[in-house]
PDB file of C-alpha atoms in Angstrom:
ATOM      1  CA  GLY A   1      -0.167  -0.105   0.048  1.00 77.00           C
ATOM      2  CA  ASP A   2       0.865   3.597   0.361  1.00 85.00           C
ATOM      3  CA  SER A   3       2.729   5.441   2.694  1.00 91.00           C
ATOM      4  CA  VAL A   4       3.819   9.144   3.869  1.00 95.00           C
ATOM      5  CA  THR A   5       6.256   9.768   5.982  1.00 96.00           C
ATOM      6  CA  GLN A   6       6.840  13.534   7.532  1.00 96.00           C
ATOM      7  CA  THR A   7       8.897  15.536   9.575  1.00 88.00           C
ATOM      8  CA  GLU A   8       8.001  14.337  12.849  1.00 83.00           C
ATOM      9  CA  GLY A   9       6.516  16.014  15.902  1.00 89.00           C
ATOM     10  CA  LEU A  10       6.776  19.914  16.355  1.00 95.00           C
ATOM     11  CA  VAL A  11       8.510  22.273  14.368  1.00 96.00           C
ATOM     12  CA  THR A  12       9.327  25.584  16.382  1.00 96.00           C
ATOM     13  CA  VAL A  13      10.371  28.273  14.025  1.00 97.00           C
ATOM     14  CA  THR A  14      10.877  32.109  14.808  1.00 97.00           C
ATOM     15  CA  GLU A  15       8.687  34.640  13.077  1.00 98.00           C
ATOM     16  CA  GLY A  16      10.532  35.870   9.880  1.00 97.00           C
ATOM     17  CA  LEU A  17      12.483  32.969   9.492  1.00 98.00           C
ATOM     18  CA  PRO A  18      12.231  30.019   6.555  1.00 98.00           C
ATOM     19  CA  VAL A  19      10.590  26.807   7.536  1.00 97.00           C
ATOM     20  CA  LYS A  20      10.914  23.591   5.879  1.00 97.00           C
ATOM     21  CA  LEU A  21       8.614  20.425   6.385  1.00 97.00           C
ATOM     22  CA  ASN A  22       9.665  17.172   4.886  1.00 97.00           C
ATOM     23  CA  CYS A  23       7.849  14.804   3.106  1.00 97.00           C
ATOM     24  CA  THR A  24       8.367  11.501   1.353  1.00 97.00           C
ATOM     25  CA  TYR A  25       6.328   8.682  -0.126  1.00 94.00           C
ATOM     26  CA  GLN A  26       6.391   5.395  -1.023  1.00 91.00           C
ATOM     27  CA  THR A  27       3.691   4.014  -3.238  1.00 86.00           C
ATOM     28  CA  THR A  28       3.459   1.089  -6.232  1.00 80.00           C
ATOM     29  CA  TYR A  29       0.846   2.934  -8.116  1.00 76.00           C
ATOM     30  CA  LEU A  30       0.712   5.564 -10.685  1.00 74.00           C
ATOM     31  CA  THR A  31      -0.324   8.467  -8.221  1.00 69.00           C
ATOM     32  CA  ILE A  32      -2.819  10.849  -9.136  1.00 73.00           C
ATOM     33  CA  ALA A  33      -2.140  14.076  -6.946  1.00 88.00           C
ATOM     34  CA  PHE A  34      -0.211  15.244  -3.856  1.00 93.00           C
ATOM     35  CA  PHE A  35      -1.470  17.761  -1.378  1.00 95.00           C
ATOM     36  CA  TRP A  36      -0.375  19.528   1.820  1.00 97.00           C
ATOM     37  CA  TYR A  37      -3.167  20.119   4.335  1.00 97.00           C
ATOM     38  CA  VAL A  38      -3.440  22.746   6.530  1.00 97.00           C
ATOM     39  CA  GLN A  39      -5.474  21.995  10.231  1.00 97.00           C
ATOM     40  CA  TYR A  40      -5.780  25.163  12.598  1.00 96.00           C
ATOM     41  CA  LEU A  41      -6.822  24.083  15.945  1.00 93.00           C
ATOM     42  CA  ASN A  42     -10.556  22.670  16.316  1.00 91.00           C
ATOM     43  CA  GLU A  43     -11.094  23.338  12.393  1.00 94.00           C
ATOM     44  CA  ALA A  44     -11.252  21.045   9.331  1.00 95.00           C
ATOM     45  CA  PRO A  45      -8.225  20.095   7.256  1.00 96.00           C
ATOM     46  CA  GLN A  46      -8.010  22.540   4.523  1.00 95.00           C
ATOM     47  CA  VAL A  47      -5.668  22.240   1.311  1.00 95.00           C
ATOM     48  CA  LEU A  48      -2.708  24.270   1.249  1.00 97.00           C
ATOM     49  CA  LEU A  49      -0.991  23.291  -2.071  1.00 95.00           C
ATOM     50  CA  LYS A  50      -1.456  20.160  -4.548  1.00 93.00           C
ATOM     51  CA  SER A  51       0.517  19.103  -7.326  1.00 93.00           C
ATOM     52  CA  SER A  52       0.555  16.341  -9.604  1.00 89.00           C
ATOM     53  CA  THR A  53       3.211  17.293 -12.024  1.00 91.00           C
ATOM     54  CA  ASP A  54       6.897  16.129 -11.660  1.00 93.00           C
ATOM     55  CA  ASN A  55       9.450  19.089 -10.904  1.00 95.00           C
ATOM     56  CA  LYS A  56       6.988  21.748 -11.056  1.00 95.00           C
ATOM     57  CA  ARG A  57       6.715  24.177  -8.125  1.00 96.00           C
ATOM     58  CA  THR A  58       3.050  25.256  -6.870  1.00 96.00           C
ATOM     59  CA  GLU A  59       2.966  28.075  -4.721  1.00 97.00           C
ATOM     60  CA  HIS A  60      -0.141  29.378  -2.429  1.00 95.00           C
ATOM     61  CA  GLN A  61      -0.435  31.846   0.599  1.00 94.00           C
ATOM     62  CA  GLY A  62       3.315  32.088   0.647  1.00 96.00           C
ATOM     63  CA  PHE A  63       4.196  28.517   0.650  1.00 97.00           C
ATOM     64  CA  HIS A  64       5.687  26.537  -1.977  1.00 98.00           C
ATOM     65  CA  ALA A  65       6.525  22.857  -2.861  1.00 97.00           C
ATOM     66  CA  THR A  66       7.781  20.852  -5.676  1.00 97.00           C
ATOM     67  CA  LEU A  67       6.880  17.172  -6.408  1.00 94.00           C
ATOM     68  CA  HIS A  68      10.202  15.383  -7.345  1.00 95.00           C
ATOM     69  CA  LYS A  69       9.326  11.759  -8.209  1.00 91.00           C
ATOM     70  CA  SER A  70      12.988  10.611  -8.780  1.00 93.00           C
ATOM     71  CA  SER A  71      13.354  11.127  -4.863  1.00 95.00           C
ATOM     72  CA  SER A  72       9.771  10.585  -3.692  1.00 93.00           C
ATOM     73  CA  SER A  73       9.298  13.950  -2.110  1.00 96.00           C
ATOM     74  CA  PHE A  74       6.932  16.814  -1.813  1.00 96.00           C
ATOM     75  CA  HIS A  75       8.767  19.083   0.720  1.00 97.00           C
ATOM     76  CA  LEU A  76       6.903  22.108   1.783  1.00 97.00           C
ATOM     77  CA  GLN A  77       8.927  25.489   2.408  1.00 98.00           C
ATOM     78  CA  LYS A  78       8.295  29.348   3.176  1.00 98.00           C
ATOM     79  CA  SER A  79      10.919  31.487   3.079  1.00 97.00           C
ATOM     80  CA  SER A  80       9.213  33.833   6.050  1.00 97.00           C
ATOM     81  CA  ALA A  81       7.277  32.123   9.003  1.00 97.00           C
ATOM     82  CA  GLN A  82       4.191  34.470  10.176  1.00 97.00           C
ATOM     83  CA  LEU A  83       2.565  33.729  13.681  1.00 97.00           C
ATOM     84  CA  SER A  84      -0.336  32.515  11.446  1.00 97.00           C
ATOM     85  CA  ASP A  85       1.059  29.907  10.353  1.00 97.00           C
ATOM     86  CA  SER A  86       0.915  27.880  13.793  1.00 97.00           C
ATOM     87  CA  ALA A  87      -0.891  24.802  12.950  1.00 97.00           C
ATOM     88  CA  LEU A  88      -0.642  21.295  11.743  1.00 97.00           C
ATOM     89  CA  TYR A  89       0.308  20.429   8.452  1.00 97.00           C
ATOM     90  CA  TYR A  90      -0.479  17.126   6.699  1.00 97.00           C
ATOM     91  CA  CYS A  91       1.325  15.517   3.591  1.00 97.00           C
ATOM     92  CA  ALA A  92      -1.095  13.521   1.619  1.00 95.00           C
ATOM     93  CA  LEU A  93      -1.531  11.442  -1.463  1.00 91.00           C
ATOM     94  CA  ARG A  94      -4.148   9.917  -3.892  1.00 88.00           C
ATOM     95  CA  ASN A  95      -4.069   7.217  -5.890  1.00 79.00           C
ATOM     96  CA  ASN A  96      -7.261   6.835  -7.853  1.00 71.00           C
ATOM     97  CA  TYR A  97     -10.787   7.465  -7.092  1.00 61.00           C
ATOM     98  CA  ALA A  98     -11.677   4.335  -5.297  1.00 65.00           C
ATOM     99  CA  GLN A  99      -9.478   5.695  -2.286  1.00 75.00           C
ATOM    100  CA  GLY A 100      -9.593   8.448  -0.143  1.00 83.00           C
ATOM    101  CA  LEU A 101      -6.329  10.324   1.213  1.00 89.00           C
ATOM    102  CA  THR A 102      -3.282   8.571   2.498  1.00 90.00           C
ATOM    103  CA  PHE A 103      -2.067  11.051   5.432  1.00 94.00           C
ATOM    104  CA  GLY A 104       1.282  11.172   6.975  1.00 96.00           C
ATOM    105  CA  LEU A 105       1.143  11.425  10.899  1.00 96.00           C
ATOM    106  CA  GLY A 106       1.206  15.310  10.646  1.00 96.00           C
ATOM    107  CA  THR A 107       3.773  18.020  11.611  1.00 96.00           C
ATOM    108  CA  ARG A 108       2.866  20.588  14.133  1.00 96.00           C
ATOM    109  CA  VAL A 109       4.473  24.134  13.296  1.00 97.00           C
ATOM    110  CA  SER A 110       4.609  26.924  16.224  1.00 97.00           C
ATOM    111  CA  VAL A 111       5.596  30.233  15.090  1.00 98.00           C
ATOM    112  CA  PHE A 112       7.195  32.612  17.889  1.00 97.00           C
ATOM    113  CA  PRO A 113       7.841  35.824  18.013  1.00 96.00           C
TER     114      PRO A 113
ATOM    115  CA  ASN B   1     -16.422  25.954   4.538  1.00 52.00           C
ATOM    116  CA  THR B   2     -19.960  26.322   4.732  1.00 64.00           C
ATOM    117  CA  LYS B   3     -20.600  24.103   1.406  1.00 91.00           C
ATOM    118  CA  ILE B   4     -20.258  21.388   3.630  1.00 95.00           C
ATOM    119  CA  THR B   5     -22.702  21.301   6.722  1.00 95.00           C
ATOM    120  CA  GLN B   6     -22.426  18.579   9.528  1.00 96.00           C
ATOM    121  CA  SER B   7     -24.664  18.239  12.353  1.00 93.00           C
ATOM    122  CA  PRO B   8     -24.751  17.715  15.208  1.00 92.00           C
ATOM    123  CA  ARG B   9     -21.591  19.843  15.464  1.00 90.00           C
ATOM    124  CA  TYR B  10     -20.650  18.305  19.280  1.00 90.00           C
ATOM    125  CA  LEU B  11     -22.509  15.342  20.998  1.00 87.00           C
ATOM    126  CA  ILE B  12     -21.668  13.961  24.423  1.00 85.00           C
ATOM    127  CA  LEU B  13     -23.164  10.160  24.989  1.00 81.00           C
ATOM    128  CA  GLY B  14     -23.092   7.468  27.144  1.00 79.00           C
ATOM    129  CA  ARG B  15     -23.739   4.282  25.467  1.00 73.00           C
ATOM    130  CA  ALA B  16     -26.473   5.609  23.198  1.00 77.00           C
ATOM    131  CA  ASN B  17     -27.485   5.448  19.365  1.00 85.00           C
ATOM    132  CA  LYS B  18     -27.204   8.387  17.637  1.00 87.00           C
ATOM    133  CA  SER B  19     -26.663   9.817  14.133  1.00 93.00           C
ATOM    134  CA  LEU B  20     -24.289  12.104  12.306  1.00 95.00           C
ATOM    135  CA  GLU B  21     -25.358  14.134   9.231  1.00 96.00           C
ATOM    136  CA  CYS B  22     -23.809  15.776   6.339  1.00 97.00           C
ATOM    137  CA  GLU B  23     -24.909  17.595   3.122  1.00 97.00           C
ATOM    138  CA  GLN B  24     -22.861  19.014   0.504  1.00 96.00           C
ATOM    139  CA  HIS B  25     -23.826  21.627  -1.753  1.00 93.00           C
ATOM    140  CA  LEU B  26     -20.745  21.467  -4.296  1.00 92.00           C
ATOM    141  CA  GLY B  27     -22.144  18.879  -6.423  1.00 91.00           C
ATOM    142  CA  HIS B  28     -19.743  15.858  -5.925  1.00 90.00           C
ATOM    143  CA  ASN B  29     -20.481  12.714  -6.467  1.00 89.00           C
ATOM    144  CA  ALA B  30     -17.986  11.187  -4.330  1.00 90.00           C
ATOM    145  CA  MET B  31     -18.554  11.348  -0.233  1.00 93.00           C
ATOM    146  CA  TYR B  32     -16.396  10.273   2.365  1.00 94.00           C
ATOM    147  CA  TRP B  33     -16.768   9.507   6.442  1.00 96.00           C
ATOM    148  CA  TYR B  34     -13.407  10.308   8.053  1.00 96.00           C
ATOM    149  CA  LYS B  35     -12.564   9.630  12.016  1.00 96.00           C
ATOM    150  CA  GLN B  36      -9.752  11.887  13.563  1.00 97.00           C
ATOM    151  CA  SER B  37      -8.637  10.938  16.817  1.00 95.00           C
ATOM    152  CA  ALA B  38      -6.752  12.929  19.020  1.00 92.00           C
ATOM    153  CA  GLU B  39      -3.283  14.001  17.767  1.00 87.00           C
ATOM    154  CA  LYS B  40      -3.748  11.533  15.072  1.00 93.00           C
ATOM    155  CA  PRO B  41      -4.354  12.163  10.797  1.00 95.00           C
ATOM    156  CA  PRO B  42      -7.663  11.467   9.825  1.00 95.00           C
ATOM    157  CA  GLU B  43      -8.472   7.911   8.834  1.00 93.00           C
ATOM    158  CA  LEU B  44     -11.018   6.829   6.069  1.00 92.00           C
ATOM    159  CA  MET B  45     -14.264   5.145   7.434  1.00 94.00           C
ATOM    160  CA  PHE B  46     -16.312   4.951   4.376  1.00 94.00           C
ATOM    161  CA  LEU B  47     -16.346   6.018   0.725  1.00 91.00           C
ATOM    162  CA  TYR B  48     -19.253   6.638  -1.765  1.00 92.00           C
ATOM    163  CA  ASN B  49     -19.058   7.267  -5.363  1.00 87.00           C
ATOM    164  CA  LEU B  50     -22.570   8.147  -6.935  1.00 86.00           C
ATOM    165  CA  LYS B  51     -24.223   6.821  -3.924  1.00 89.00           C
ATOM    166  CA  GLN B  52     -22.657   3.322  -3.998  1.00 89.00           C
ATOM    167  CA  LEU B  53     -20.302   2.184  -1.141  1.00 90.00           C
ATOM    168  CA  ILE B  54     -17.332   1.566  -2.534  1.00 84.00           C
ATOM    169  CA  ARG B  55     -14.967   1.711   0.285  1.00 79.00           C
ATOM    170  CA  ASN B  56     -15.417   0.348   3.698  1.00 81.00           C
ATOM    171  CA  GLU B  57     -12.782   0.035   6.015  1.00 82.00           C
ATOM    172  CA  THR B  58     -12.142  -2.330   9.000  1.00 82.00           C
ATOM    173  CA  VAL B  59     -14.541  -0.542  11.650  1.00 89.00           C
ATOM    174  CA  PRO B  60     -16.617  -1.607  14.187  1.00 91.00           C
ATOM    175  CA  SER B  61     -19.939  -2.964  13.096  1.00 91.00           C
ATOM    176  CA  ARG B  62     -21.703  -0.271  15.606  1.00 90.00           C
ATOM    177  CA  PHE B  63     -20.805   2.605  12.409  1.00 94.00           C
ATOM    178  CA  ILE B  64     -23.295   1.900   9.872  1.00 95.00           C
ATOM    179  CA  PRO B  65     -23.276   4.715   6.871  1.00 96.00           C
ATOM    180  CA  GLU B  66     -25.980   5.355   4.725  1.00 96.00           C
ATOM    181  CA  CYS B  67     -26.336   7.712   1.824  1.00 95.00           C
ATOM    182  CA  PRO B  68     -29.771   8.928   0.951  1.00 94.00           C
ATOM    183  CA  ASP B  69     -28.845  10.923  -1.967  1.00 90.00           C
ATOM    184  CA  SER B  70     -25.595  11.831  -3.775  1.00 88.00           C
ATOM    185  CA  SER B  71     -25.387  15.014  -1.379  1.00 94.00           C
ATOM    186  CA  LYS B  72     -26.349  13.534   1.680  1.00 96.00           C
ATOM    187  CA  LEU B  73     -24.130  11.269   4.182  1.00 97.00           C
ATOM    188  CA  LEU B  74     -25.047   9.836   7.264  1.00 97.00           C
ATOM    189  CA  LEU B  75     -23.296   7.944  10.034  1.00 96.00           C
ATOM    190  CA  HIS B  76     -25.419   5.684  12.451  1.00 95.00           C
ATOM    191  CA  ILE B  77     -23.774   4.663  15.835  1.00 91.00           C
ATOM    192  CA  SER B  78     -24.824   2.125  17.797  1.00 88.00           C
ATOM    193  CA  ALA B  79     -23.871   1.463  21.380  1.00 83.00           C
ATOM    194  CA  VAL B  80     -21.016   3.774  21.231  1.00 85.00           C
ATOM    195  CA  ASP B  81     -17.690   2.847  23.005  1.00 86.00           C
ATOM    196  CA  PRO B  82     -15.005   5.417  24.502  1.00 88.00           C
ATOM    197  CA  GLU B  83     -12.826   4.520  21.874  1.00 90.00           C
ATOM    198  CA  ASP B  84     -15.156   6.197  19.618  1.00 91.00           C
ATOM    199  CA  SER B  85     -14.473   9.460  20.905  1.00 92.00           C
ATOM    200  CA  ALA B  86     -13.232  11.572  18.042  1.00 95.00           C
ATOM    201  CA  VAL B  87     -13.876  14.296  15.342  1.00 97.00           C
ATOM    202  CA  TYR B  88     -15.839  12.973  12.329  1.00 97.00           C
ATOM    203  CA  PHE B  89     -15.244  14.805   9.478  1.00 97.00           C
ATOM    204  CA  CYS B  90     -17.701  14.484   6.449  1.00 97.00           C
ATOM    205  CA  ALA B  91     -15.516  15.036   3.032  1.00 95.00           C
ATOM    206  CA  SER B  92     -16.348  15.172  -0.688  1.00 93.00           C
ATOM    207  CA  SER B  93     -14.739  15.114  -3.925  1.00 90.00           C
ATOM    208  CA  PRO B  94     -15.597  15.392  -7.750  1.00 84.00           C
ATOM    209  CA  THR B  95     -14.927  12.569 -10.001  1.00 75.00           C
ATOM    210  CA  GLY B  96     -13.952  12.240 -13.754  1.00 64.00           C
ATOM    211  CA  VAL B  97     -11.795  13.656 -16.132  1.00 50.00           C
ATOM    212  CA  ILE B  98     -12.006  17.403 -14.324  1.00 47.00           C
ATOM    213  CA  ASN B  99     -10.410  16.107 -11.106  1.00 56.00           C
ATOM    214  CA  THR B 100      -7.484  17.016  -9.102  1.00 62.00           C
ATOM    215  CA  GLY B 101      -8.216  14.369  -6.309  1.00 77.00           C
ATOM    216  CA  GLN B 102      -8.669  17.414  -3.748  1.00 86.00           C
ATOM    217  CA  LEU B 103     -10.988  16.435  -1.224  1.00 91.00           C
ATOM    218  CA  TYR B 104     -13.228  18.981   0.918  1.00 93.00           C
ATOM    219  CA  PHE B 105     -13.889  18.434   4.400  1.00 96.00           C
ATOM    220  CA  GLY B 106     -16.789  19.494   6.553  1.00 96.00           C
ATOM    221  CA  GLU B 107     -16.643  21.288   9.673  1.00 95.00           C
ATOM    222  CA  GLY B 108     -16.856  18.085  11.903  1.00 96.00           C
ATOM    223  CA  SER B 109     -18.739  16.386  14.425  1.00 96.00           C
ATOM    224  CA  LYS B 110     -16.768  15.895  17.590  1.00 95.00           C
ATOM    225  CA  LEU B 111     -18.364  13.064  19.649  1.00 93.00           C
ATOM    226  CA  THR B 112     -17.305  12.573  23.244  1.00 91.00           C
ATOM    227  CA  VAL B 113     -18.228   9.394  24.645  1.00 88.00           C
ATOM    228  CA  LEU B 114     -18.685   9.350  28.622  1.00 84.00           C
TER     229      LEU B 114
END
């Protein structure tokens, strides 16, 4: 089956500094799409970024990620973290329409002033 | 996301029966129930496509899904167990050739079992 491995646990960063969350995956299928979901406290997960194109950078709300199928990675980065970026981040993939999303375990980001 | 509504938002139960409801106004063909326990990612429970149940993960038999039409999803829970305490998310996604694979989540129903 599929699996997604993320930077574990808690990542703390000072406001204004860069942040990077790692995501690698294993799959035997021709994967449809890759996602970063963000979940704020007491809210539902929502899509932050999505990609299905190899080696193409995708950006949204100051975050960016590039899918690299050669290294099975989809790392999330932001050059300048904001206090409002404090949240739980999930890397996820989806292989076909008969399946839901396969999530990583999640990475909690805390941004401090 | 007000386009996927869930009710009730919060419920506290003893060993009782209860149903969760979900309705999506996005015109999607696929609908899902996910369970998210504390400090864990969402886990797929059930997946419907065009009202047909096509994924039924290993969940206790006390959870029974129902899809009365393509925009509505129900989750009937009987004789809840403390391990059922979690947030239950409804989600939906489009199907067909124009499909990024993205799932849209409802606000969630937080179940607390006493």
